[in-house]
């Protein structure tokens, strides 16, 4: 309860600040960015606040060591200190520099575990989104909203709409409702991919033969981007993720239309990006060794 | 290297082969050490050229010159393999280990001189196979982790991955033989009076590293063999269609892969301990703590492997165990860092080039180490996994810190190995250029990772352009430093001033400084009595 209130307050602040600066959130990386992308889920907010704690501790450690080294350089160079001491032991000191790091680690471990168990699985999911990775595009399935599915491919550079983000825009976007606890189920039908959206704090491998689970509850409407985060072959860098988060009413409308639009449609897998990639696939297929077992794809 | 006999040698063993036979058939620990160092330098040029191509491609958004993305993936993969297996390990273990373990413990040679020769030539053959793999069927484009299914016959149908597997098999066999040799030598052939607790820390480091190799490499060999039969003989260890599991590979790979990072860095710890003690003119602070901290790091290194796999879909309890176990490593690491600082404290320090590299090592290892604590926490790792933050982290602790130990070690021991001393002015310039270069190269990658840029992509969204440009400029500066190093090496070997037996003075107390420079072909033929060595109280 406390955590909820605390989160709500921080949310209020953030949303007030956002409202002042812009309307809906258009996430994604910014030029010369040095920090996380803006958080849009409780999980990502917790990641950022825990990382702030880590960052402070780590900067202090580095500055401490750097400070000691500066003192050593100034006081114990051969000019300033021609006769070296012969001290090689100090039990108290050795105990201190063993125990203090343990204490620091314990300070880190408690919030770390809290975050880990909080982010693990959805408690009361209201809907499910099923994500399947392919070389090199994503398939999204909405089992609770009419069980339609569609493929999402990268938009090539020459087809980019004005203002579109290169390497991040897709032809068919994922649309999801705001403030809804959504279970994500992920798998792959070829190699291992990884579905990641930085603003959501989600990053999960899609592994053939396994179904992995994660969850999101997006608290802001807007557009969010991600990229495949596990090396998956030639076009690994060219299978982006775009999620449009809309109000629940808008989502209901979209889902109804999508059910009709995508009903029974199985888009044939498209090879994205370059012609070189295609050439390689052909060359590889030609070089395929007899006797090697072949997946059905 | 001259064959001049030194005191106590009656020339009885001095009719050594000459010409190419001296090197090809060598059973001499110094010559084999030199061969290892030479292969490391050659491989470093190859691996460095690959990283230069990667950085040039990433200088600006869009495709610069690598239009074949399989080629890009091959570069990323081969850069990793070359640097890990053919630069860092040969330089630190094969090179410095062969040269200085016998010299430091006061024995004439390694326990198994012929096996030593086999170790080296297996490694050379492995390098040939790896380089060959880059020219076959588009090369190995799987990353150095070789995760199936991407690495199986469906997605890498050509022979490239098979060449890569055989290359790693040979490199692994080479490492196992080398490890057996080191363990036997260190445990059985120490000079009279040199108990385990009086052994120099570099020898401790090599002993621990050898045990890590002996236990980790066979696991990799098993995994590679399974992958080989999956690819060629229809088994399905790693494919779900036949009841296998791709995650099984990841467990085996990282059970080897995590100890592997300590295999690379523990020898570096040993080198740094010697340099710091020498130039501070003080014995090492907390000797026993240092030795057992390395042992503890080696042991814990075997039970933390799954922190490389936080996003594969483990249950939360598994992840929480690996978080805690991983963070434990920070404690012995802290002991080492603070003991080095305490060794310098109260010292009378000469800031010669090796010492600059040792201090650079400490700073970089701490900076890379604290980001390791960040990544150890599975919660925040969900934001960082597979981003440039990870690239920055492991390049700080491996590429930069470990390579600093190699640079520092070469400057430290070059006089002993070649009989010629480098120019101090040039060495210092080379240090500062490299130090600035690597920081400009890798520090901005933390920012890229936080902003979400994934690893191993040949092109990136335009927003990441700024820091990538900075990083590439850092890459050019680092390369300038590397070229300068090669030039210094060349100048020293051809025209350096003659080195004294002990150029570093009172601080250099280990046995290698008691033999002439360059160290003669055979040393310690009369075993030195080390019972007056300062015991570790």
PDB file of C-alpha atoms in Angstrom, chain B residues 273-526:
ATOM      1  CA  UNK B 273      51.367  -7.165  -7.704  1.00  0.00           C
ATOM      2  CA  UNK B 274      54.996  -7.499  -8.785  1.00  0.00           C
ATOM      3  CA  UNK B 275      55.125  -4.151 -10.536  1.00  0.00           C
ATOM      4  CA  UNK B 276      53.571  -2.313  -7.592  1.00  0.00           C
ATOM      5  CA  UNK B 277      55.843  -3.949  -5.038  1.00  0.00           C
ATOM      6  CA  UNK B 278      58.938  -3.277  -7.171  1.00  0.00           C
ATOM      7  CA  UNK B 279      58.340   0.396  -7.833  1.00  0.00           C
ATOM      8  CA  UNK B 280      57.052   1.155  -4.325  1.00  0.00           C
ATOM      9  CA  UNK B 281      60.248  -0.512  -2.992  1.00  0.00           C
ATOM     10  CA  UNK B 282      58.074  -2.357  -0.467  1.00  0.00           C
ATOM     11  CA  UNK B 283      57.072  -5.978  -0.009  1.00  0.00           C
ATOM     12  CA  UNK B 284      53.480  -6.632  -0.988  1.00  0.00           C
ATOM     13  CA  UNK B 285      50.981  -5.719   1.739  1.00  0.00           C
ATOM     14  CA  UNK B 286      48.932  -8.612   3.108  1.00  0.00           C
ATOM     15  CA  UNK B 287      50.672 -11.297   1.005  1.00  0.00           C
ATOM     16  CA  UNK B 288      48.607 -14.212   2.314  1.00  0.00           C
ATOM     17  CA  UNK B 289      45.371 -12.251   1.977  1.00  0.00           C
ATOM     18  CA  UNK B 290      46.333 -11.514  -1.644  1.00  0.00           C
ATOM     19  CA  UNK B 291      47.030 -15.175  -2.430  1.00  0.00           C
ATOM     20  CA  UNK B 292      43.852 -16.430  -0.816  1.00  0.00           C
ATOM     21  CA  UNK B 293      41.755 -13.611  -2.293  1.00  0.00           C
ATOM     22  CA  UNK B 294      42.800 -14.879  -5.730  1.00  0.00           C
ATOM     23  CA  UNK B 295      41.905 -18.433  -4.700  1.00  0.00           C
ATOM     24  CA  UNK B 296      38.526 -17.236  -3.434  1.00  0.00           C
ATOM     25  CA  UNK B 297      37.843 -15.348  -6.665  1.00  0.00           C
ATOM     26  CA  UNK B 298      38.749 -18.490  -8.602  1.00  0.00           C
ATOM     27  CA  UNK B 299      36.459 -20.673  -6.503  1.00  0.00           C
ATOM     28  CA  UNK B 300      33.449 -18.346  -6.478  1.00  0.00           C
ATOM     29  CA  UNK B 301      33.977 -17.824 -10.205  1.00  0.00           C
ATOM     30  CA  UNK B 302      32.668 -21.335 -10.744  1.00  0.00           C
ATOM     31  CA  UNK B 303      29.315 -20.819  -9.041  1.00  0.00           C
ATOM     32  CA  UNK B 304      28.092 -17.592 -10.615  1.00  0.00           C
ATOM     33  CA  UNK B 305      27.816 -18.523 -14.299  1.00  0.00           C
ATOM     34  CA  UNK B 306      24.102 -17.876 -14.781  1.00  0.00           C
ATOM     35  CA  UNK B 307      24.467 -14.126 -14.180  1.00  0.00           C
ATOM     36  CA  UNK B 308      25.181 -14.031 -17.917  1.00  0.00           C
ATOM     37  CA  UNK B 309      21.722 -15.507 -18.492  1.00  0.00           C
ATOM     38  CA  UNK B 310      19.336 -13.350 -16.440  1.00  0.00           C
ATOM     39  CA  UNK B 311      16.957 -12.863 -19.376  1.00  0.00           C
ATOM     40  CA  UNK B 312      16.634 -16.474 -20.573  1.00  0.00           C
ATOM     41  CA  UNK B 313      13.525 -17.015 -18.466  1.00  0.00           C
ATOM     42  CA  UNK B 314      14.819 -18.445 -15.170  1.00  0.00           C
ATOM     43  CA  UNK B 315      12.517 -18.607 -12.218  1.00  0.00           C
ATOM     44  CA  UNK B 316      13.028 -15.772  -9.805  1.00  0.00           C
ATOM     45  CA  UNK B 317      14.605 -17.895  -7.048  1.00  0.00           C
ATOM     46  CA  UNK B 318      17.420 -19.017  -9.365  1.00  0.00           C
ATOM     47  CA  UNK B 319      18.142 -15.447 -10.316  1.00  0.00           C
ATOM     48  CA  UNK B 320      18.166 -14.309  -6.693  1.00  0.00           C
ATOM     49  CA  UNK B 321      20.799 -16.952  -5.843  1.00  0.00           C
ATOM     50  CA  UNK B 322      23.041 -15.837  -8.699  1.00  0.00           C
ATOM     51  CA  UNK B 323      22.678 -12.185  -7.679  1.00  0.00           C
ATOM     52  CA  UNK B 324      23.957 -12.877  -4.171  1.00  0.00           C
ATOM     53  CA  UNK B 325      26.724 -15.265  -5.264  1.00  0.00           C
ATOM     54  CA  UNK B 326      27.951 -12.802  -7.873  1.00  0.00           C
ATOM     55  CA  UNK B 327      28.108  -9.894  -5.478  1.00  0.00           C
ATOM     56  CA  UNK B 328      30.229 -11.990  -3.097  1.00  0.00           C
ATOM     57  CA  UNK B 329      33.090 -11.721  -5.629  1.00  0.00           C
ATOM     58  CA  UNK B 330      33.316  -8.021  -4.832  1.00  0.00           C
ATOM     59  CA  UNK B 331      34.710  -8.850  -1.375  1.00  0.00           C
ATOM     60  CA  UNK B 332      37.974 -10.653  -2.349  1.00  0.00           C
ATOM     61  CA  UNK B 333      38.343  -8.201  -5.236  1.00  0.00           C
ATOM     62  CA  UNK B 334      38.134  -5.359  -2.730  1.00  0.00           C
ATOM     63  CA  UNK B 335      40.814  -7.058  -0.620  1.00  0.00           C
ATOM     64  CA  UNK B 336      43.118  -7.053  -3.634  1.00  0.00           C
ATOM     65  CA  UNK B 337      42.494  -3.429  -4.581  1.00  0.00           C
ATOM     66  CA  UNK B 338      43.008  -2.166  -1.034  1.00  0.00           C
ATOM     67  CA  UNK B 339      46.104  -4.345  -0.521  1.00  0.00           C
ATOM     68  CA  UNK B 340      47.674  -2.812  -3.633  1.00  0.00           C
ATOM     69  CA  UNK B 341      46.869   0.658  -2.346  1.00  0.00           C
ATOM     70  CA  UNK B 342      48.334  -0.274   1.048  1.00  0.00           C
ATOM     71  CA  UNK B 343      51.474  -1.595  -0.673  1.00  0.00           C
ATOM     72  CA  UNK B 344      51.937   1.778  -2.336  1.00  0.00           C
ATOM     73  CA  UNK B 345      51.096   3.624   0.888  1.00  0.00           C
ATOM     74  CA  UNK B 346      54.327   4.586   2.624  1.00  0.00           C
ATOM     75  CA  UNK B 347      56.342   3.536  -0.400  1.00  0.00           C
ATOM     76  CA  UNK B 348      58.987   5.495  -2.227  1.00  0.00           C
ATOM     77  CA  UNK B 349      57.479   5.242  -5.653  1.00  0.00           C
ATOM     78  CA  UNK B 350      59.227   5.640  -9.001  1.00  0.00           C
ATOM     79  CA  UNK B 351      56.587   6.323 -11.614  1.00  0.00           C
ATOM     80  CA  UNK B 352      58.240   4.430 -14.430  1.00  0.00           C
ATOM     81  CA  UNK B 353      56.130   3.142 -17.330  1.00  0.00           C
ATOM     82  CA  UNK B 354      55.236  -0.266 -15.799  1.00  0.00           C
ATOM     83  CA  UNK B 355      54.106   1.502 -12.606  1.00  0.00           C
ATOM     84  CA  UNK B 356      51.955   3.922 -14.621  1.00  0.00           C
ATOM     85  CA  UNK B 357      50.326   0.912 -16.245  1.00  0.00           C
ATOM     86  CA  UNK B 358      49.803  -0.752 -12.858  1.00  0.00           C
ATOM     87  CA  UNK B 359      48.116   2.343 -11.443  1.00  0.00           C
ATOM     88  CA  UNK B 360      46.090   2.660 -14.632  1.00  0.00           C
ATOM     89  CA  UNK B 361      45.079  -0.973 -14.152  1.00  0.00           C
ATOM     90  CA  UNK B 362      43.822  -0.306 -10.626  1.00  0.00           C
ATOM     91  CA  UNK B 363      41.754   2.696 -11.676  1.00  0.00           C
ATOM     92  CA  UNK B 364      40.267   0.977 -14.719  1.00  0.00           C
ATOM     93  CA  UNK B 365      39.612  -2.264 -12.868  1.00  0.00           C
ATOM     94  CA  UNK B 366      37.746  -0.408 -10.137  1.00  0.00           C
ATOM     95  CA  UNK B 367      35.750   1.606 -12.680  1.00  0.00           C
ATOM     96  CA  UNK B 368      34.872  -1.552 -14.601  1.00  0.00           C
ATOM     97  CA  UNK B 369      34.339  -3.502 -11.397  1.00  0.00           C
ATOM     98  CA  UNK B 370      31.660  -1.244  -9.946  1.00  0.00           C
ATOM     99  CA  UNK B 371      29.594  -1.507 -13.131  1.00  0.00           C
ATOM    100  CA  UNK B 372      29.933  -5.248 -12.574  1.00  0.00           C
ATOM    101  CA  UNK B 373      28.045  -4.767  -9.311  1.00  0.00           C
ATOM    102  CA  UNK B 374      25.311  -2.989 -11.251  1.00  0.00           C
ATOM    103  CA  UNK B 375      25.080  -5.856 -13.720  1.00  0.00           C
ATOM    104  CA  UNK B 376      25.140  -8.489 -10.965  1.00  0.00           C
ATOM    105  CA  UNK B 377      21.707  -7.319  -9.857  1.00  0.00           C
ATOM    106  CA  UNK B 378      19.240  -9.194 -12.030  1.00  0.00           C
ATOM    107  CA  UNK B 379      16.669  -6.442 -11.530  1.00  0.00           C
ATOM    108  CA  UNK B 380      18.621  -3.627 -13.143  1.00  0.00           C
ATOM    109  CA  UNK B 381      20.313  -6.067 -15.486  1.00  0.00           C
ATOM    110  CA  UNK B 382      16.957  -6.341 -17.212  1.00  0.00           C
ATOM    111  CA  UNK B 383      17.617  -2.788 -18.401  1.00  0.00           C
ATOM    112  CA  UNK B 384      21.295  -3.357 -19.218  1.00  0.00           C
ATOM    113  CA  UNK B 385      21.459  -6.891 -20.598  1.00  0.00           C
ATOM    114  CA  UNK B 386      22.803  -7.002 -24.163  1.00  0.00           C
ATOM    115  CA  UNK B 387      23.294  -3.232 -24.347  1.00  0.00           C
ATOM    116  CA  UNK B 388      26.497  -1.249 -24.828  1.00  0.00           C
ATOM    117  CA  UNK B 389      26.665  -0.871 -21.041  1.00  0.00           C
ATOM    118  CA  UNK B 390      27.761  -4.517 -20.918  1.00  0.00           C
ATOM    119  CA  UNK B 391      30.258  -3.861 -23.712  1.00  0.00           C
ATOM    120  CA  UNK B 392      31.676  -0.950 -21.718  1.00  0.00           C
ATOM    121  CA  UNK B 393      31.823  -3.052 -18.520  1.00  0.00           C
ATOM    122  CA  UNK B 394      33.728  -6.005 -19.897  1.00  0.00           C
ATOM    123  CA  UNK B 395      36.023  -3.910 -22.023  1.00  0.00           C
ATOM    124  CA  UNK B 396      36.998  -1.919 -18.932  1.00  0.00           C
ATOM    125  CA  UNK B 397      37.876  -5.032 -16.927  1.00  0.00           C
ATOM    126  CA  UNK B 398      39.186  -7.202 -19.774  1.00  0.00           C
ATOM    127  CA  UNK B 399      40.223  -5.262 -22.815  1.00  0.00           C
ATOM    128  CA  UNK B 400      41.579  -2.328 -20.922  1.00  0.00           C
ATOM    129  CA  UNK B 401      42.658  -3.528 -17.508  1.00  0.00           C
ATOM    130  CA  UNK B 402      44.053  -6.860 -18.694  1.00  0.00           C
ATOM    131  CA  UNK B 403      45.787  -5.333 -21.680  1.00  0.00           C
ATOM    132  CA  UNK B 404      47.259  -2.727 -19.338  1.00  0.00           C
ATOM    133  CA  UNK B 405      48.739  -5.610 -17.350  1.00  0.00           C
ATOM    134  CA  UNK B 406      50.203  -7.015 -20.577  1.00  0.00           C
ATOM    135  CA  UNK B 407      51.668  -3.649 -21.627  1.00  0.00           C
ATOM    136  CA  UNK B 408      52.975  -3.099 -18.098  1.00  0.00           C
ATOM    137  CA  UNK B 409      54.416  -6.615 -17.923  1.00  0.00           C
ATOM    138  CA  UNK B 410      56.233  -6.244 -21.223  1.00  0.00           C
ATOM    139  CA  UNK B 411      57.789  -2.926 -20.171  1.00  0.00           C
ATOM    140  CA  UNK B 412      58.658  -4.465 -16.798  1.00  0.00           C
ATOM    141  CA  UNK B 413      60.323  -7.622 -18.139  1.00  0.00           C
ATOM    142  CA  UNK B 414      61.493  -6.590 -21.626  1.00  0.00           C
ATOM    143  CA  UNK B 415      65.007  -5.888 -20.346  1.00  0.00           C
ATOM    144  CA  UNK B 416      65.193  -9.323 -18.754  1.00  0.00           C
ATOM    145  CA  UNK B 417      63.827 -11.069 -21.837  1.00  0.00           C
ATOM    146  CA  UNK B 418      65.730  -9.196 -24.559  1.00  0.00           C
ATOM    147  CA  UNK B 419      68.660  -7.660 -22.751  1.00  0.00           C
ATOM    148  CA  UNK B 420      67.646  -4.240 -23.984  1.00  0.00           C
ATOM    149  CA  UNK B 421      65.844  -1.504 -22.109  1.00  0.00           C
ATOM    150  CA  UNK B 422      63.005   0.566 -23.606  1.00  0.00           C
ATOM    151  CA  UNK B 423      63.118   4.350 -23.642  1.00  0.00           C
ATOM    152  CA  UNK B 424      61.367   5.698 -20.550  1.00  0.00           C
ATOM    153  CA  UNK B 425      60.184   8.888 -22.269  1.00  0.00           C
ATOM    154  CA  UNK B 426      58.596   6.950 -25.136  1.00  0.00           C
ATOM    155  CA  UNK B 427      57.024   4.490 -22.700  1.00  0.00           C
ATOM    156  CA  UNK B 428      55.361   7.255 -20.706  1.00  0.00           C
ATOM    157  CA  UNK B 429      53.999   8.918 -23.833  1.00  0.00           C
ATOM    158  CA  UNK B 430      52.646   5.582 -24.968  1.00  0.00           C
ATOM    159  CA  UNK B 431      50.956   5.074 -21.595  1.00  0.00           C
ATOM    160  CA  UNK B 432      49.219   8.434 -21.557  1.00  0.00           C
ATOM    161  CA  UNK B 433      48.032   8.168 -25.147  1.00  0.00           C
ATOM    162  CA  UNK B 434      46.623   4.694 -24.466  1.00  0.00           C
ATOM    163  CA  UNK B 435      45.069   5.709 -21.140  1.00  0.00           C
ATOM    164  CA  UNK B 436      43.247   8.672 -22.675  1.00  0.00           C
ATOM    165  CA  UNK B 437      42.332   6.633 -25.742  1.00  0.00           C
ATOM    166  CA  UNK B 438      40.693   3.739 -23.945  1.00  0.00           C
ATOM    167  CA  UNK B 439      38.661   6.008 -21.690  1.00  0.00           C
ATOM    168  CA  UNK B 440      37.395   8.106 -24.580  1.00  0.00           C
ATOM    169  CA  UNK B 441      36.688   4.837 -26.380  1.00  0.00           C
ATOM    170  CA  UNK B 442      34.789   2.964 -23.702  1.00  0.00           C
ATOM    171  CA  UNK B 443      33.344   5.469 -21.222  1.00  0.00           C
ATOM    172  CA  UNK B 444      30.705   6.870 -23.633  1.00  0.00           C
ATOM    173  CA  UNK B 445      29.509   3.309 -24.233  1.00  0.00           C
ATOM    174  CA  UNK B 446      28.023   3.388 -20.712  1.00  0.00           C
ATOM    175  CA  UNK B 447      25.787   6.236 -21.878  1.00  0.00           C
ATOM    176  CA  UNK B 448      24.834   4.400 -25.067  1.00  0.00           C
ATOM    177  CA  UNK B 449      23.901   1.352 -23.033  1.00  0.00           C
ATOM    178  CA  UNK B 450      21.797   3.319 -20.581  1.00  0.00           C
ATOM    179  CA  UNK B 451      19.983   4.939 -23.482  1.00  0.00           C
ATOM    180  CA  UNK B 452      19.238   1.427 -24.732  1.00  0.00           C
ATOM    181  CA  UNK B 453      21.575   0.779 -27.659  1.00  0.00           C
ATOM    182  CA  UNK B 454      21.816  -3.015 -28.221  1.00  0.00           C
ATOM    183  CA  UNK B 455      25.144  -4.775 -28.774  1.00  0.00           C
ATOM    184  CA  UNK B 456      26.227  -6.421 -32.011  1.00  0.00           C
ATOM    185  CA  UNK B 457      24.297  -4.230 -34.457  1.00  0.00           C
ATOM    186  CA  UNK B 458      25.948  -2.839 -37.600  1.00  0.00           C
ATOM    187  CA  UNK B 459      23.734   0.271 -37.710  1.00  0.00           C
ATOM    188  CA  UNK B 460      21.885   2.136 -34.981  1.00  0.00           C
ATOM    189  CA  UNK B 461      19.047   4.662 -34.587  1.00  0.00           C
ATOM    190  CA  UNK B 462      20.252   8.184 -35.318  1.00  0.00           C
ATOM    191  CA  UNK B 463      19.914   9.327 -31.695  1.00  0.00           C
ATOM    192  CA  UNK B 464      22.964   7.239 -30.749  1.00  0.00           C
ATOM    193  CA  UNK B 465      25.208   9.043 -33.251  1.00  0.00           C
ATOM    194  CA  UNK B 466      26.914  11.472 -30.857  1.00  0.00           C
ATOM    195  CA  UNK B 467      28.518   9.105 -28.368  1.00  0.00           C
ATOM    196  CA  UNK B 468      29.349   6.606 -31.097  1.00  0.00           C
ATOM    197  CA  UNK B 469      31.408   9.270 -32.839  1.00  0.00           C
ATOM    198  CA  UNK B 470      33.231  10.069 -29.576  1.00  0.00           C
ATOM    199  CA  UNK B 471      33.829   6.366 -29.001  1.00  0.00           C
ATOM    200  CA  UNK B 472      35.308   5.919 -32.475  1.00  0.00           C
ATOM    201  CA  UNK B 473      37.648   8.873 -31.923  1.00  0.00           C
ATOM    202  CA  UNK B 474      38.789   7.145 -28.730  1.00  0.00           C
ATOM    203  CA  UNK B 475      39.344   4.030 -30.825  1.00  0.00           C
ATOM    204  CA  UNK B 476      41.673   5.958 -33.134  1.00  0.00           C
ATOM    205  CA  UNK B 477      43.650   7.333 -30.174  1.00  0.00           C
ATOM    206  CA  UNK B 478      43.954   3.821 -28.702  1.00  0.00           C
ATOM    207  CA  UNK B 479      45.173   2.554 -32.051  1.00  0.00           C
ATOM    208  CA  UNK B 480      47.774   5.294 -32.175  1.00  0.00           C
ATOM    209  CA  UNK B 481      48.947   4.044 -28.773  1.00  0.00           C
ATOM    210  CA  UNK B 482      49.089   0.479 -30.072  1.00  0.00           C
ATOM    211  CA  UNK B 483      51.151   1.465 -33.131  1.00  0.00           C
ATOM    212  CA  UNK B 484      53.458   3.445 -30.894  1.00  0.00           C
ATOM    213  CA  UNK B 485      53.883   0.357 -28.709  1.00  0.00           C
ATOM    214  CA  UNK B 486      54.855  -1.752 -31.717  1.00  0.00           C
ATOM    215  CA  UNK B 487      57.353   0.904 -32.721  1.00  0.00           C
ATOM    216  CA  UNK B 488      58.841   1.073 -29.198  1.00  0.00           C
ATOM    217  CA  UNK B 489      59.063  -2.708 -29.174  1.00  0.00           C
ATOM    218  CA  UNK B 490      60.873  -2.662 -32.514  1.00  0.00           C
ATOM    219  CA  UNK B 491      63.242   0.134 -31.480  1.00  0.00           C
ATOM    220  CA  UNK B 492      64.016  -1.534 -28.154  1.00  0.00           C
ATOM    221  CA  UNK B 493      64.771  -4.910 -29.695  1.00  0.00           C
ATOM    222  CA  UNK B 494      66.948  -3.448 -32.433  1.00  0.00           C
ATOM    223  CA  UNK B 495      68.591  -0.453 -30.781  1.00  0.00           C
ATOM    224  CA  UNK B 496      67.695  -0.351 -27.092  1.00  0.00           C
ATOM    225  CA  UNK B 497      70.283   0.400 -24.445  1.00  0.00           C
ATOM    226  CA  UNK B 498      71.712  -2.722 -22.765  1.00  0.00           C
ATOM    227  CA  UNK B 499      69.667  -3.691 -19.735  1.00  0.00           C
ATOM    228  CA  UNK B 500      71.218  -4.237 -16.335  1.00  0.00           C
ATOM    229  CA  UNK B 501      70.583  -7.507 -14.542  1.00  0.00           C
ATOM    230  CA  UNK B 502      68.286  -5.615 -12.217  1.00  0.00           C
ATOM    231  CA  UNK B 503      67.273  -2.284 -13.721  1.00  0.00           C
ATOM    232  CA  UNK B 504      64.706  -1.529 -10.983  1.00  0.00           C
ATOM    233  CA  UNK B 505      66.840  -1.499  -7.839  1.00  0.00           C
ATOM    234  CA  UNK B 506      66.055  -2.576  -4.317  1.00  0.00           C
ATOM    235  CA  UNK B 507      62.312  -3.135  -4.885  1.00  0.00           C
ATOM    236  CA  UNK B 508      62.821  -5.966  -7.372  1.00  0.00           C
ATOM    237  CA  UNK B 509      63.338  -8.933  -5.071  1.00  0.00           C
ATOM    238  CA  UNK B 510      62.162 -11.943  -7.038  1.00  0.00           C
ATOM    239  CA  UNK B 511      64.610 -14.485  -8.466  1.00  0.00           C
ATOM    240  CA  UNK B 512      64.347 -13.446 -12.121  1.00  0.00           C
ATOM    241  CA  UNK B 513      66.362 -10.328 -11.258  1.00  0.00           C
ATOM    242  CA  UNK B 514      69.266 -12.430  -9.930  1.00  0.00           C
ATOM    243  CA  UNK B 515      70.061 -13.915 -13.357  1.00  0.00           C
ATOM    244  CA  UNK B 516      71.821 -11.917 -16.103  1.00  0.00           C
ATOM    245  CA  UNK B 517      69.958  -9.818 -18.690  1.00  0.00           C
ATOM    246  CA  UNK B 518      69.116 -11.196 -21.161  1.00  0.00           C
ATOM    247  CA  UNK B 519      68.381 -14.356 -19.239  1.00  0.00           C
ATOM    248  CA  UNK B 520      70.760 -17.013 -20.639  1.00  0.00           C
ATOM    249  CA  UNK B 521      69.401 -20.046 -22.463  1.00  0.00           C
ATOM    250  CA  UNK B 522      69.676 -22.128 -19.298  1.00  0.00           C
ATOM    251  CA  UNK B 523      69.200 -20.620 -15.887  1.00  0.00           C
ATOM    252  CA  UNK B 524      69.143 -21.929 -12.311  1.00  0.00           C
ATOM    253  CA  UNK B 525      71.213 -24.947 -13.252  1.00  0.00           C
ATOM    254  CA  UNK B 526      72.502 -24.718  -9.725  1.00  0.00           C
TER     255      UNK B 526
END
